[in-house]
Amino acid sequence: MAETHVNTLVSTPGGERHASWLELFFDLVAVAGVAQLAHLLHGEPGWRDVGLYIVLYLAFWTNWLSLTLYGNVAGERTRTRILLIGMFGLTVMAAAVHGVQQGDRGTAFAIAYAVTRFIGGNAFGDRREVVVDWPTVTFTAGAVPWTVSIFVHGPARPWLWALGVVMDLYVTFAFSREHLLRTLRERAEHRRTREQGRAAAPESRREARGRDLAVVETDTEHLAERLGLFSIIVLGEGVYQIVEAASDAHWDRGLYATVAGAFALLVLLWSLSLSRGRGGVPCLGAASPPTRVLLGLHCFVTGAVAALAAGVGVLVEHADGGLPHQTAWMMATALGAYLLVATGLAHWTRVGSLRRLLAAALPSLAVCAAVGGFDGAGRRPAGLVWLLVLALVWFSAGMRRYDSPKSS
């Protein structure tokens, strides 16, 4: 009798594992992607621009993660051509960001997204594996609206993209690990029952074994390293934005003050996200959240940091004054969201006084709220960036007092 069942495989390679040269080469595409996405927030971005940035960032990050998880689970069995094809797809997506609301560029972005997404999903499908930590990788239904959008033009296209992103988020967070395992076992049992009436020829048995499913978990240490590398790339984009803007600006005291503040802002974000965090997620203590929560937080936090990276470039570009008001509220909102996540994680994963945590977080959030109303047209950007630095310094200092010996 042929059987189809669900195997449980925990991907935990022996010994400490680091990113391979192939994976580091693959990550180079993130440099281009983040740089292009940052341009969506230049000038005077409105709510529609910010919404488009969020959708496209989620799309780019999702495809990057799909192939990153494939390499994480496959390890030494990773097929080079899959990562290289995926890398090319992400490159096309990055190139199409500029002018993505135009017909041809939007079509190219949607095609590249859908193809890369299916490649990432099929990489697991061919191996008969389901990633329990991030099931969206395997279940690619969210790519369907993107495929439909290839044939749709006009204002409806971004809404289809947003629908695809929402579907992916729903699949990831609506089903618990236990529910996913139970569903897979039920499907395997249904398939086994259906095959009971078939002839038990050797070839049929080989086919059945070929359809066995393996539920895999990620190598958490290796994944944290890859997530941290992505965060470094995002922060590096901020440094590039500073250098690019300063190279064309008039060098005076206003520029020096703005550049120094922008660099200090990135250093503080690095400290909280990487030196005092894990996988680019700030303020994680000894008790880390489940992997799928960690991945969701990584996407959220790096998206906020990428917005700040775009903002510091605008600050330096307008160091002599005339800063667009939209830049002030965009940066204040991004930093406020970052600090809210850091506050929640610190309370969740660390041992310490809640009163001390609130004493660190609330004044910093109040500063962000004040910066959101900054009159950019009438003041120099140096004041804005140093207020944001002050918010981070206060929060970081408060977090040191909040730490306990058990969580350090």
mmCIF file of C-alpha atoms in Angstrom:
data_model
loop_
_atom_site.group_PDB
_atom_site.id
_atom_site.type_symbol
_atom_site.label_atom_id
_atom_site.label_comp_id
_atom_site.label_asym_id
_atom_site.label_seq_id
_atom_site.Cartn_x
_atom_site.Cartn_y
_atom_site.Cartn_z
ATOM 1 C CA MET A 1 0.000 0.000 0.000
ATOM 2 C CA ALA A 2 1.371 3.400 -0.949
ATOM 3 C CA GLU A 3 1.663 5.970 1.805
ATOM 4 C CA THR A 4 2.036 9.706 1.769
ATOM 5 C CA HIS A 5 2.930 11.276 5.078
ATOM 6 C CA VAL A 6 4.429 14.346 6.664
ATOM 7 C CA ASN A 7 7.967 14.132 7.924
ATOM 8 C CA THR A 8 9.290 16.621 10.460
ATOM 9 C CA LEU A 9 12.778 17.861 9.779
ATOM 10 C CA VAL A 10 14.516 20.511 11.859
ATOM 11 C CA SER A 11 17.224 22.227 9.821
ATOM 12 C CA THR A 12 20.075 22.472 12.297
ATOM 13 C CA PRO A 13 23.376 21.900 10.487
ATOM 14 C CA GLY A 14 26.220 20.743 12.661
ATOM 15 C CA GLY A 15 28.676 23.397 13.774
ATOM 16 C CA GLU A 16 28.520 27.150 13.420
ATOM 17 C CA ARG A 17 27.403 28.216 9.950
ATOM 18 C CA HIS A 18 27.994 31.573 8.291
ATOM 19 C CA ALA A 19 26.773 33.195 5.096
ATOM 20 C CA SER A 20 28.436 31.707 2.027
ATOM 21 C CA TRP A 21 30.068 33.697 -0.761
ATOM 22 C CA LEU A 22 27.041 32.916 -2.923
ATOM 23 C CA GLU A 23 24.669 34.302 -0.285
ATOM 24 C CA LEU A 24 26.789 37.431 0.140
ATOM 25 C CA PHE A 25 26.787 37.914 -3.639
ATOM 26 C CA PHE A 26 23.017 37.484 -3.621
ATOM 27 C CA ASP A 27 22.675 40.122 -0.893
ATOM 28 C CA LEU A 28 24.308 42.703 -3.168
ATOM 29 C CA VAL A 29 20.988 43.020 -4.940
ATOM 30 C CA ALA A 30 19.519 44.364 -1.711
ATOM 31 C CA VAL A 31 21.900 47.319 -2.001
ATOM 32 C CA ALA A 32 20.379 48.295 -5.332
ATOM 33 C CA GLY A 33 16.835 47.571 -4.209
ATOM 34 C CA VAL A 34 16.968 49.648 -1.037
ATOM 35 C CA ALA A 35 18.659 52.513 -2.895
ATOM 36 C CA GLN A 36 15.930 52.638 -5.537
ATOM 37 C CA LEU A 37 13.111 52.330 -3.014
ATOM 38 C CA ALA A 38 14.566 55.226 -1.019
ATOM 39 C CA HIS A 39 14.101 57.499 -4.043
ATOM 40 C CA LEU A 40 10.322 57.089 -3.711
ATOM 41 C CA LEU A 41 10.550 59.192 -0.530
ATOM 42 C CA HIS A 42 12.637 62.034 -1.964
ATOM 43 C CA GLY A 43 11.230 65.424 -2.811
ATOM 44 C CA GLU A 44 7.824 66.026 -1.262
ATOM 45 C CA PRO A 45 6.267 62.563 -0.745
ATOM 46 C CA GLY A 46 2.539 62.419 -0.080
ATOM 47 C CA TRP A 47 0.473 59.659 1.470
ATOM 48 C CA ARG A 48 0.161 57.875 -1.875
ATOM 49 C CA ASP A 49 3.949 57.895 -2.281
ATOM 50 C CA VAL A 50 4.434 56.517 1.215
ATOM 51 C CA GLY A 51 1.788 53.850 0.589
ATOM 52 C CA LEU A 52 3.475 52.835 -2.662
ATOM 53 C CA TYR A 53 6.832 52.697 -0.863
ATOM 54 C CA ILE A 54 5.384 50.365 1.797
ATOM 55 C CA VAL A 55 3.860 48.003 -0.773
ATOM 56 C CA LEU A 56 6.981 47.855 -2.958
ATOM 57 C CA TYR A 57 9.283 47.470 0.038
ATOM 58 C CA LEU A 58 7.201 44.545 1.311
ATOM 59 C CA ALA A 59 7.294 42.992 -2.161
ATOM 60 C CA PHE A 60 11.059 43.342 -2.492
ATOM 61 C CA TRP A 61 11.722 42.134 1.054
ATOM 62 C CA THR A 62 9.368 39.137 0.634
ATOM 63 C CA ASN A 63 11.173 37.923 -2.477
ATOM 64 C CA TRP A 64 14.555 38.492 -0.860
ATOM 65 C CA LEU A 65 13.418 36.522 2.184
ATOM 66 C CA SER A 66 11.991 33.647 0.133
ATOM 67 C CA LEU A 67 15.338 32.971 -1.498
ATOM 68 C CA THR A 68 17.223 33.673 1.725
ATOM 69 C CA LEU A 69 15.164 31.022 3.519
ATOM 70 C CA TYR A 70 15.790 28.600 0.664
ATOM 71 C CA GLY A 71 19.540 28.975 1.147
ATOM 72 C CA ASN A 72 19.095 28.775 4.909
ATOM 73 C CA VAL A 73 17.235 25.473 4.785
ATOM 74 C CA ALA A 74 19.082 23.891 1.851
ATOM 75 C CA GLY A 75 22.545 24.715 3.194
ATOM 76 C CA GLU A 76 25.249 23.025 1.134
ATOM 77 C CA ARG A 77 22.543 21.617 -1.173
ATOM 78 C CA THR A 78 21.587 25.102 -2.366
ATOM 79 C CA ARG A 79 21.380 25.271 -6.149
ATOM 80 C CA THR A 80 23.435 28.177 -7.419
ATOM 81 C CA ARG A 81 21.241 28.772 -10.447
ATOM 82 C CA ILE A 82 18.128 29.302 -8.306
ATOM 83 C CA LEU A 83 19.761 32.098 -6.309
ATOM 84 C CA LEU A 84 21.269 33.663 -9.427
ATOM 85 C CA ILE A 85 17.934 33.632 -11.280
ATOM 86 C CA GLY A 86 16.258 35.089 -8.211
ATOM 87 C CA MET A 87 18.997 37.708 -8.001
ATOM 88 C CA PHE A 88 18.320 38.730 -11.584
ATOM 89 C CA GLY A 89 14.593 38.996 -10.852
ATOM 90 C CA LEU A 90 15.237 41.246 -7.853
ATOM 91 C CA THR A 91 17.576 43.349 -9.999
ATOM 92 C CA VAL A 92 14.796 43.890 -12.529
ATOM 93 C CA MET A 93 12.448 44.875 -9.695
ATOM 94 C CA ALA A 94 14.984 47.397 -8.395
ATOM 95 C CA ALA A 95 15.545 48.874 -11.862
ATOM 96 C CA ALA A 96 11.790 49.234 -12.436
ATOM 97 C CA VAL A 97 11.123 51.176 -9.216
ATOM 98 C CA HIS A 98 11.970 54.496 -10.858
ATOM 99 C CA GLY A 99 8.831 55.260 -12.844
ATOM 100 C CA VAL A 100 7.015 52.184 -11.528
ATOM 101 C CA GLN A 101 3.667 53.968 -11.815
ATOM 102 C CA GLN A 102 4.184 54.165 -15.554
ATOM 103 C CA GLY A 103 2.800 51.341 -17.685
ATOM 104 C CA ASP A 104 5.967 49.603 -18.874
ATOM 105 C CA ARG A 105 7.925 49.921 -15.614
ATOM 106 C CA GLY A 106 4.992 48.744 -13.536
ATOM 107 C CA THR A 107 4.485 45.756 -15.816
ATOM 108 C CA ALA A 108 8.171 44.843 -15.584
ATOM 109 C CA PHE A 109 8.084 45.104 -11.792
ATOM 110 C CA ALA A 110 4.990 42.891 -11.544
ATOM 111 C CA ILE A 111 6.397 40.258 -13.918
ATOM 112 C CA ALA A 112 9.739 40.162 -12.101
ATOM 113 C CA TYR A 113 7.984 39.912 -8.738
ATOM 114 C CA ALA A 114 5.679 37.079 -9.809
ATOM 115 C CA VAL A 115 8.413 35.069 -11.549
ATOM 116 C CA THR A 116 10.869 35.474 -8.660
ATOM 117 C CA ARG A 117 8.181 34.597 -6.158
ATOM 118 C CA PHE A 118 7.231 31.391 -7.971
ATOM 119 C CA ILE A 119 10.905 30.464 -8.298
ATOM 120 C CA GLY A 120 11.330 30.821 -4.540
ATOM 121 C CA GLY A 121 8.200 28.774 -3.856
ATOM 122 C CA ASN A 122 9.082 26.067 -6.356
ATOM 123 C CA ALA A 123 12.532 25.732 -4.816
ATOM 124 C CA PHE A 124 10.782 24.329 -1.751
ATOM 125 C CA GLY A 125 8.107 22.548 -3.777
ATOM 126 C CA ASP A 126 10.716 20.550 -5.686
ATOM 127 C CA ARG A 127 12.230 19.502 -2.363
ATOM 128 C CA ARG A 128 8.750 18.685 -0.946
ATOM 129 C CA GLU A 129 9.377 21.042 1.973
ATOM 130 C CA VAL A 130 7.139 23.434 3.866
ATOM 131 C CA VAL A 131 8.781 26.170 5.967
ATOM 132 C CA VAL A 132 6.766 26.286 9.157
ATOM 133 C CA ASP A 133 8.480 29.492 10.328
ATOM 134 C CA TRP A 134 7.297 31.521 7.305
ATOM 135 C CA PRO A 135 4.639 29.558 5.363
ATOM 136 C CA THR A 136 4.163 32.344 2.808
ATOM 137 C CA VAL A 137 7.384 31.137 1.188
ATOM 138 C CA THR A 138 5.723 27.874 0.190
ATOM 139 C CA PHE A 139 2.150 29.069 -0.400
ATOM 140 C CA THR A 140 2.427 31.609 -3.218
ATOM 141 C CA ALA A 141 -1.236 32.601 -3.550
ATOM 142 C CA GLY A 142 -0.268 36.189 -2.815
ATOM 143 C CA ALA A 143 1.529 36.326 -6.165
ATOM 144 C CA VAL A 144 -1.763 35.850 -8.049
ATOM 145 C CA PRO A 145 -2.903 39.515 -7.783
ATOM 146 C CA TRP A 146 0.532 40.567 -9.001
ATOM 147 C CA THR A 147 0.150 38.279 -12.000
ATOM 148 C CA VAL A 148 -3.298 39.718 -12.732
ATOM 149 C CA SER A 149 -1.892 43.249 -12.494
ATOM 150 C CA ILE A 150 0.322 42.546 -15.511
ATOM 151 C CA PHE A 151 -2.798 42.870 -17.638
ATOM 152 C CA VAL A 152 -4.302 45.788 -15.695
ATOM 153 C CA HIS A 153 -3.292 49.423 -16.136
ATOM 154 C CA GLY A 154 -4.204 52.606 -14.337
ATOM 155 C CA PRO A 155 -4.926 53.262 -10.644
ATOM 156 C CA ALA A 156 -6.230 49.728 -10.042
ATOM 157 C CA ARG A 157 -2.753 48.206 -10.404
ATOM 158 C CA PRO A 158 -1.265 49.414 -7.065
ATOM 159 C CA TRP A 159 -4.393 48.162 -5.285
ATOM 160 C CA LEU A 160 -3.843 44.694 -6.738
ATOM 161 C CA TRP A 161 -0.268 44.823 -5.479
ATOM 162 C CA ALA A 162 -1.495 45.822 -2.030
ATOM 163 C CA LEU A 163 -3.986 42.926 -2.098
ATOM 164 C CA GLY A 164 -1.176 40.486 -2.832
ATOM 165 C CA VAL A 165 0.840 41.820 0.108
ATOM 166 C CA VAL A 166 -2.170 41.548 2.443
ATOM 167 C CA MET A 167 -2.774 37.950 1.327
ATOM 168 C CA ASP A 168 0.842 37.073 2.129
ATOM 169 C CA LEU A 169 0.609 38.632 5.577
ATOM 170 C CA TYR A 170 -2.644 36.795 6.242
ATOM 171 C CA VAL A 171 -1.188 33.410 5.306
ATOM 172 C CA THR A 172 1.837 34.043 7.511
ATOM 173 C CA PHE A 173 0.136 35.189 10.691
ATOM 174 C CA ALA A 174 -3.386 33.728 10.524
ATOM 175 C CA PHE A 175 -2.228 30.115 10.840
ATOM 176 C CA SER A 176 -0.255 28.949 13.825
ATOM 177 C CA ARG A 177 2.487 26.367 13.615
ATOM 178 C CA GLU A 178 0.175 23.736 15.086
ATOM 179 C CA HIS A 179 -2.622 24.584 12.640
ATOM 180 C CA LEU A 180 -0.243 24.350 9.700
ATOM 181 C CA LEU A 181 1.072 20.957 10.795
ATOM 182 C CA ARG A 182 -2.444 19.669 11.368
ATOM 183 C CA THR A 183 -3.554 20.836 7.908
ATOM 184 C CA LEU A 184 -0.591 19.166 6.236
ATOM 185 C CA ARG A 185 -1.227 15.905 8.086
ATOM 186 C CA GLU A 186 -4.890 15.972 7.044
ATOM 187 C CA ARG A 187 -3.951 16.511 3.417
ATOM 188 C CA ALA A 188 -1.386 13.725 3.575
ATOM 189 C CA GLU A 189 -3.939 11.371 5.131
ATOM 190 C CA HIS A 190 -6.485 12.255 2.451
ATOM 191 C CA ARG A 191 -3.931 11.529 -0.249
ATOM 192 C CA ARG A 192 -2.965 8.256 1.423
ATOM 193 C CA THR A 193 -6.599 7.158 1.576
ATOM 194 C CA ARG A 194 -7.120 8.048 -2.062
ATOM 195 C CA GLU A 195 -4.121 5.965 -3.078
ATOM 196 C CA GLN A 196 -5.165 2.857 -1.154
ATOM 197 C CA GLY A 197 -7.176 1.611 -4.094
ATOM 198 C CA ARG A 198 -4.318 1.947 -6.523
ATOM 199 C CA ALA A 199 -2.068 -0.911 -7.560
ATOM 200 C CA ALA A 200 0.952 -1.204 -5.291
ATOM 201 C CA ALA A 201 3.424 -1.479 -8.127
ATOM 202 C CA PRO A 202 7.023 -0.561 -7.311
ATOM 203 C CA GLU A 203 6.765 2.510 -9.538
ATOM 204 C CA SER A 204 3.649 3.696 -7.670
ATOM 205 C CA ARG A 205 5.436 3.305 -4.359
ATOM 206 C CA ARG A 206 8.363 5.331 -5.649
ATOM 207 C CA GLU A 207 5.949 8.054 -6.774
ATOM 208 C CA ALA A 208 4.325 8.133 -3.342
ATOM 209 C CA ARG A 209 7.642 8.412 -1.573
ATOM 210 C CA GLY A 210 8.518 11.256 -3.923
ATOM 211 C CA ARG A 211 5.444 13.109 -2.696
ATOM 212 C CA ASP A 212 6.304 12.871 1.014
ATOM 213 C CA LEU A 213 6.371 16.248 2.721
ATOM 214 C CA ALA A 214 9.081 17.522 5.022
ATOM 215 C CA VAL A 215 8.151 20.269 7.469
ATOM 216 C CA VAL A 216 11.346 22.249 7.962
ATOM 217 C CA GLU A 217 12.438 24.859 10.450
ATOM 218 C CA THR A 218 15.133 27.421 9.898
ATOM 219 C CA ASP A 219 18.686 27.523 11.176
ATOM 220 C CA THR A 220 18.030 30.451 13.514
ATOM 221 C CA GLU A 221 21.627 31.555 14.021
ATOM 222 C CA HIS A 222 22.393 31.600 10.304
ATOM 223 C CA LEU A 223 19.110 33.392 9.614
ATOM 224 C CA ALA A 224 19.866 36.035 12.255
ATOM 225 C CA GLU A 225 23.188 36.689 10.540
ATOM 226 C CA ARG A 226 21.504 37.149 7.149
ATOM 227 C CA LEU A 227 18.890 39.468 8.638
ATOM 228 C CA GLY A 228 21.639 41.467 10.298
ATOM 229 C CA LEU A 229 23.488 41.775 6.997
ATOM 230 C CA PHE A 230 20.346 43.138 5.366
ATOM 231 C CA SER A 231 20.038 45.700 8.169
ATOM 232 C CA ILE A 232 23.655 46.736 7.641
ATOM 233 C CA ILE A 233 22.869 47.267 3.954
ATOM 234 C CA VAL A 234 19.938 49.524 4.850
ATOM 235 C CA LEU A 235 22.105 51.581 7.210
ATOM 236 C CA GLY A 236 24.804 51.700 4.527
ATOM 237 C CA GLU A 237 22.244 53.229 2.183
ATOM 238 C CA GLY A 238 21.852 56.034 4.717
ATOM 239 C CA VAL A 239 25.613 56.652 4.656
ATOM 240 C CA TYR A 240 25.525 56.703 0.854
ATOM 241 C CA GLN A 241 22.658 59.209 0.897
ATOM 242 C CA ILE A 242 24.697 61.497 3.162
ATOM 243 C CA VAL A 243 27.799 61.263 0.958
ATOM 244 C CA GLU A 244 25.852 61.751 -2.273
ATOM 245 C CA ALA A 245 24.012 64.823 -1.000
ATOM 246 C CA ALA A 246 27.104 66.367 0.654
ATOM 247 C CA SER A 247 29.194 65.990 -2.487
ATOM 248 C CA ASP A 248 26.923 68.425 -4.357
ATOM 249 C CA ALA A 249 26.203 70.821 -1.471
ATOM 250 C CA HIS A 250 27.900 74.035 -0.390
ATOM 251 C CA TRP A 251 30.138 73.192 2.541
ATOM 252 C CA ASP A 252 29.448 75.499 5.486
ATOM 253 C CA ARG A 253 28.663 75.235 9.180
ATOM 254 C CA GLY A 254 25.046 74.295 8.469
ATOM 255 C CA LEU A 255 26.169 71.365 6.340
ATOM 256 C CA TYR A 256 28.716 70.236 8.922
ATOM 257 C CA ALA A 257 26.091 70.246 11.692
ATOM 258 C CA THR A 258 23.553 68.401 9.530
ATOM 259 C CA VAL A 259 26.022 65.752 8.344
ATOM 260 C CA ALA A 260 27.296 65.158 11.884
ATOM 261 C CA GLY A 261 23.741 64.750 13.184
ATOM 262 C CA ALA A 262 22.730 62.458 10.318
ATOM 263 C CA PHE A 263 25.768 60.246 10.902
ATOM 264 C CA ALA A 264 25.097 60.160 14.664
ATOM 265 C CA LEU A 265 21.506 59.122 13.939
ATOM 266 C CA LEU A 266 22.658 56.148 11.851
ATOM 267 C CA VAL A 267 25.222 55.123 14.489
ATOM 268 C CA LEU A 268 22.538 55.081 17.202
ATOM 269 C CA LEU A 269 20.235 53.012 14.993
ATOM 270 C CA TRP A 270 23.099 50.579 14.397
ATOM 271 C CA SER A 271 23.712 50.311 18.133
ATOM 272 C CA LEU A 272 20.088 49.559 18.990
ATOM 273 C CA SER A 273 19.406 47.239 16.030
ATOM 274 C CA LEU A 274 22.625 45.248 15.877
ATOM 275 C CA SER A 275 24.875 45.863 18.863
ATOM 276 C CA ARG A 276 21.973 45.658 21.322
ATOM 277 C CA GLY A 277 19.532 43.736 19.156
ATOM 278 C CA ARG A 278 19.409 40.559 17.121
ATOM 279 C CA GLY A 279 18.999 40.095 13.391
ATOM 280 C CA GLY A 280 18.544 43.837 12.938
ATOM 281 C CA VAL A 281 15.606 43.944 15.371
ATOM 282 C CA PRO A 282 16.254 46.339 18.279
ATOM 283 C CA CYS A 283 16.312 45.676 22.008
ATOM 284 C CA LEU A 284 15.818 41.918 21.975
ATOM 285 C CA GLY A 285 16.659 40.267 25.260
ATOM 286 C CA ALA A 286 17.409 36.653 26.069
ATOM 287 C CA ALA A 287 13.844 35.534 25.304
ATOM 288 C CA SER A 288 13.551 36.059 21.552
ATOM 289 C CA PRO A 289 10.110 35.928 19.906
ATOM 290 C CA PRO A 290 9.109 33.088 17.521
ATOM 291 C CA THR A 291 10.886 33.161 14.173
ATOM 292 C CA ARG A 292 7.881 34.280 12.148
ATOM 293 C CA VAL A 293 7.339 37.203 14.551
ATOM 294 C CA LEU A 294 11.037 38.061 14.348
ATOM 295 C CA LEU A 295 10.848 38.088 10.536
ATOM 296 C CA GLY A 296 7.767 40.304 10.529
ATOM 297 C CA LEU A 297 9.425 42.735 12.919
ATOM 298 C CA HIS A 298 12.578 42.740 10.788
ATOM 299 C CA CYS A 299 10.577 43.772 7.733
ATOM 300 C CA PHE A 300 8.814 46.529 9.685
ATOM 301 C CA VAL A 301 11.958 47.859 11.366
ATOM 302 C CA THR A 302 14.178 47.820 8.269
ATOM 303 C CA GLY A 303 11.422 49.539 6.291
ATOM 304 C CA ALA A 304 11.359 52.315 8.906
ATOM 305 C CA VAL A 305 15.168 52.578 8.920
ATOM 306 C CA ALA A 306 15.209 52.727 5.099
ATOM 307 C CA ALA A 307 12.760 55.646 5.279
ATOM 308 C CA LEU A 308 15.065 57.366 7.775
ATOM 309 C CA ALA A 309 18.018 56.673 5.469
ATOM 310 C CA ALA A 310 16.171 58.402 2.635
ATOM 311 C CA GLY A 311 15.313 61.253 4.973
ATOM 312 C CA VAL A 312 18.885 61.981 6.056
ATOM 313 C CA GLY A 313 19.840 62.391 2.420
ATOM 314 C CA VAL A 314 17.101 64.998 2.001
ATOM 315 C CA LEU A 315 18.246 66.770 5.184
ATOM 316 C CA VAL A 316 21.808 67.077 3.915
ATOM 317 C CA GLU A 317 20.614 68.127 0.473
ATOM 318 C CA HIS A 318 18.644 71.014 2.062
ATOM 319 C CA ALA A 319 21.188 71.830 4.758
ATOM 320 C CA ASP A 320 20.957 75.515 3.851
ATOM 321 C CA GLY A 321 17.210 75.587 4.562
ATOM 322 C CA GLY A 322 13.941 75.103 2.716
ATOM 323 C CA LEU A 323 13.380 71.549 3.897
ATOM 324 C CA PRO A 324 10.098 70.032 2.610
ATOM 325 C CA HIS A 325 7.631 69.649 5.481
ATOM 326 C CA GLN A 326 6.830 66.101 4.343
ATOM 327 C CA THR A 327 10.380 65.043 5.200
ATOM 328 C CA ALA A 328 9.909 66.092 8.825
ATOM 329 C CA TRP A 329 6.743 64.078 9.427
ATOM 330 C CA MET A 330 8.054 61.111 7.439
ATOM 331 C CA MET A 331 11.206 60.870 9.543
ATOM 332 C CA ALA A 332 9.352 61.508 12.786
ATOM 333 C CA THR A 333 6.793 58.821 11.974
ATOM 334 C CA ALA A 334 9.473 56.307 10.954
ATOM 335 C CA LEU A 335 11.527 56.879 14.115
ATOM 336 C CA GLY A 336 8.432 56.838 16.295
ATOM 337 C CA ALA A 337 7.376 53.486 14.833
ATOM 338 C CA TYR A 338 10.909 52.150 15.370
ATOM 339 C CA LEU A 339 10.903 53.239 19.020
ATOM 340 C CA LEU A 340 7.459 51.746 19.638
ATOM 341 C CA VAL A 341 8.684 48.359 18.383
ATOM 342 C CA ALA A 342 11.862 48.626 20.446
ATOM 343 C CA THR A 343 9.844 49.520 23.549
ATOM 344 C CA GLY A 344 7.478 46.596 23.110
ATOM 345 C CA LEU A 345 10.305 44.135 22.535
ATOM 346 C CA ALA A 346 12.281 45.422 25.505
ATOM 347 C CA HIS A 347 9.305 44.869 27.778
ATOM 348 C CA TRP A 348 8.571 41.462 26.254
ATOM 349 C CA THR A 349 12.040 39.944 26.178
ATOM 350 C CA ARG A 350 13.941 41.657 28.984
ATOM 351 C CA VAL A 351 13.803 41.661 32.775
ATOM 352 C CA GLY A 352 13.466 45.129 34.255
ATOM 353 C CA SER A 353 11.230 47.862 35.585
ATOM 354 C CA LEU A 354 8.333 48.932 33.370
ATOM 355 C CA ARG A 355 8.472 52.387 34.951
ATOM 356 C CA ARG A 356 12.080 52.813 33.825
ATOM 357 C CA LEU A 357 11.189 51.648 30.347
ATOM 358 C CA LEU A 358 8.381 54.181 30.041
ATOM 359 C CA ALA A 359 10.699 56.885 31.375
ATOM 360 C CA ALA A 360 13.005 56.065 28.476
ATOM 361 C CA ALA A 361 10.351 55.700 25.791
ATOM 362 C CA LEU A 362 7.728 58.372 26.431
ATOM 363 C CA PRO A 363 9.992 61.473 26.245
ATOM 364 C CA SER A 364 11.605 60.114 23.066
ATOM 365 C CA LEU A 365 8.214 59.546 21.469
ATOM 366 C CA ALA A 366 7.164 63.051 22.516
ATOM 367 C CA VAL A 367 10.190 64.477 20.711
ATOM 368 C CA CYS A 368 9.201 62.535 17.566
ATOM 369 C CA ALA A 369 5.698 63.969 17.793
ATOM 370 C CA ALA A 370 7.140 67.490 18.087
ATOM 371 C CA VAL A 371 9.441 66.938 15.095
ATOM 372 C CA GLY A 372 6.429 65.823 13.048
ATOM 373 C CA GLY A 373 5.147 69.383 13.249
ATOM 374 C CA PHE A 374 8.540 70.888 12.359
ATOM 375 C CA ASP A 375 8.211 73.884 10.031
ATOM 376 C CA GLY A 376 10.810 72.766 7.528
ATOM 377 C CA ALA A 377 10.435 75.812 5.291
ATOM 378 C CA GLY A 378 11.459 78.226 8.028
ATOM 379 C CA ARG A 379 14.271 76.409 9.824
ATOM 380 C CA ARG A 380 17.511 74.631 9.080
ATOM 381 C CA PRO A 381 17.542 70.805 8.958
ATOM 382 C CA ALA A 382 20.361 70.610 11.508
ATOM 383 C CA GLY A 383 17.864 71.357 14.277
ATOM 384 C CA LEU A 384 15.549 68.590 13.095
ATOM 385 C CA VAL A 385 18.198 65.897 12.865
ATOM 386 C CA TRP A 386 19.683 66.747 16.263
ATOM 387 C CA LEU A 387 16.231 66.538 17.854
ATOM 388 C CA LEU A 388 15.910 63.023 16.440
ATOM 389 C CA VAL A 389 19.394 62.231 17.745
ATOM 390 C CA LEU A 390 18.337 63.517 21.169
ATOM 391 C CA ALA A 391 15.309 61.208 21.114
ATOM 392 C CA LEU A 392 17.523 58.209 20.353
ATOM 393 C CA VAL A 393 20.171 59.177 22.909
ATOM 394 C CA TRP A 394 17.553 59.491 25.639
ATOM 395 C CA PHE A 395 15.974 56.177 24.707
ATOM 396 C CA SER A 396 19.317 54.390 24.467
ATOM 397 C CA ALA A 397 20.486 55.736 27.827
ATOM 398 C CA GLY A 398 17.191 54.764 29.415
ATOM 399 C CA MET A 399 17.462 51.273 27.999
ATOM 400 C CA ARG A 400 20.832 50.850 29.706
ATOM 401 C CA ARG A 401 19.203 51.636 33.031
ATOM 402 C CA TYR A 402 16.336 49.289 32.134
ATOM 403 C CA ASP A 403 18.715 46.382 31.478
ATOM 404 C CA SER A 404 19.198 43.983 34.316
ATOM 405 C CA PRO A 405 22.180 41.675 34.905
ATOM 406 C CA LYS A 406 20.057 38.745 33.731
ATOM 407 C CA SER A 407 19.352 40.329 30.343
ATOM 408 C CA SER A 408 22.773 41.789 29.636
#
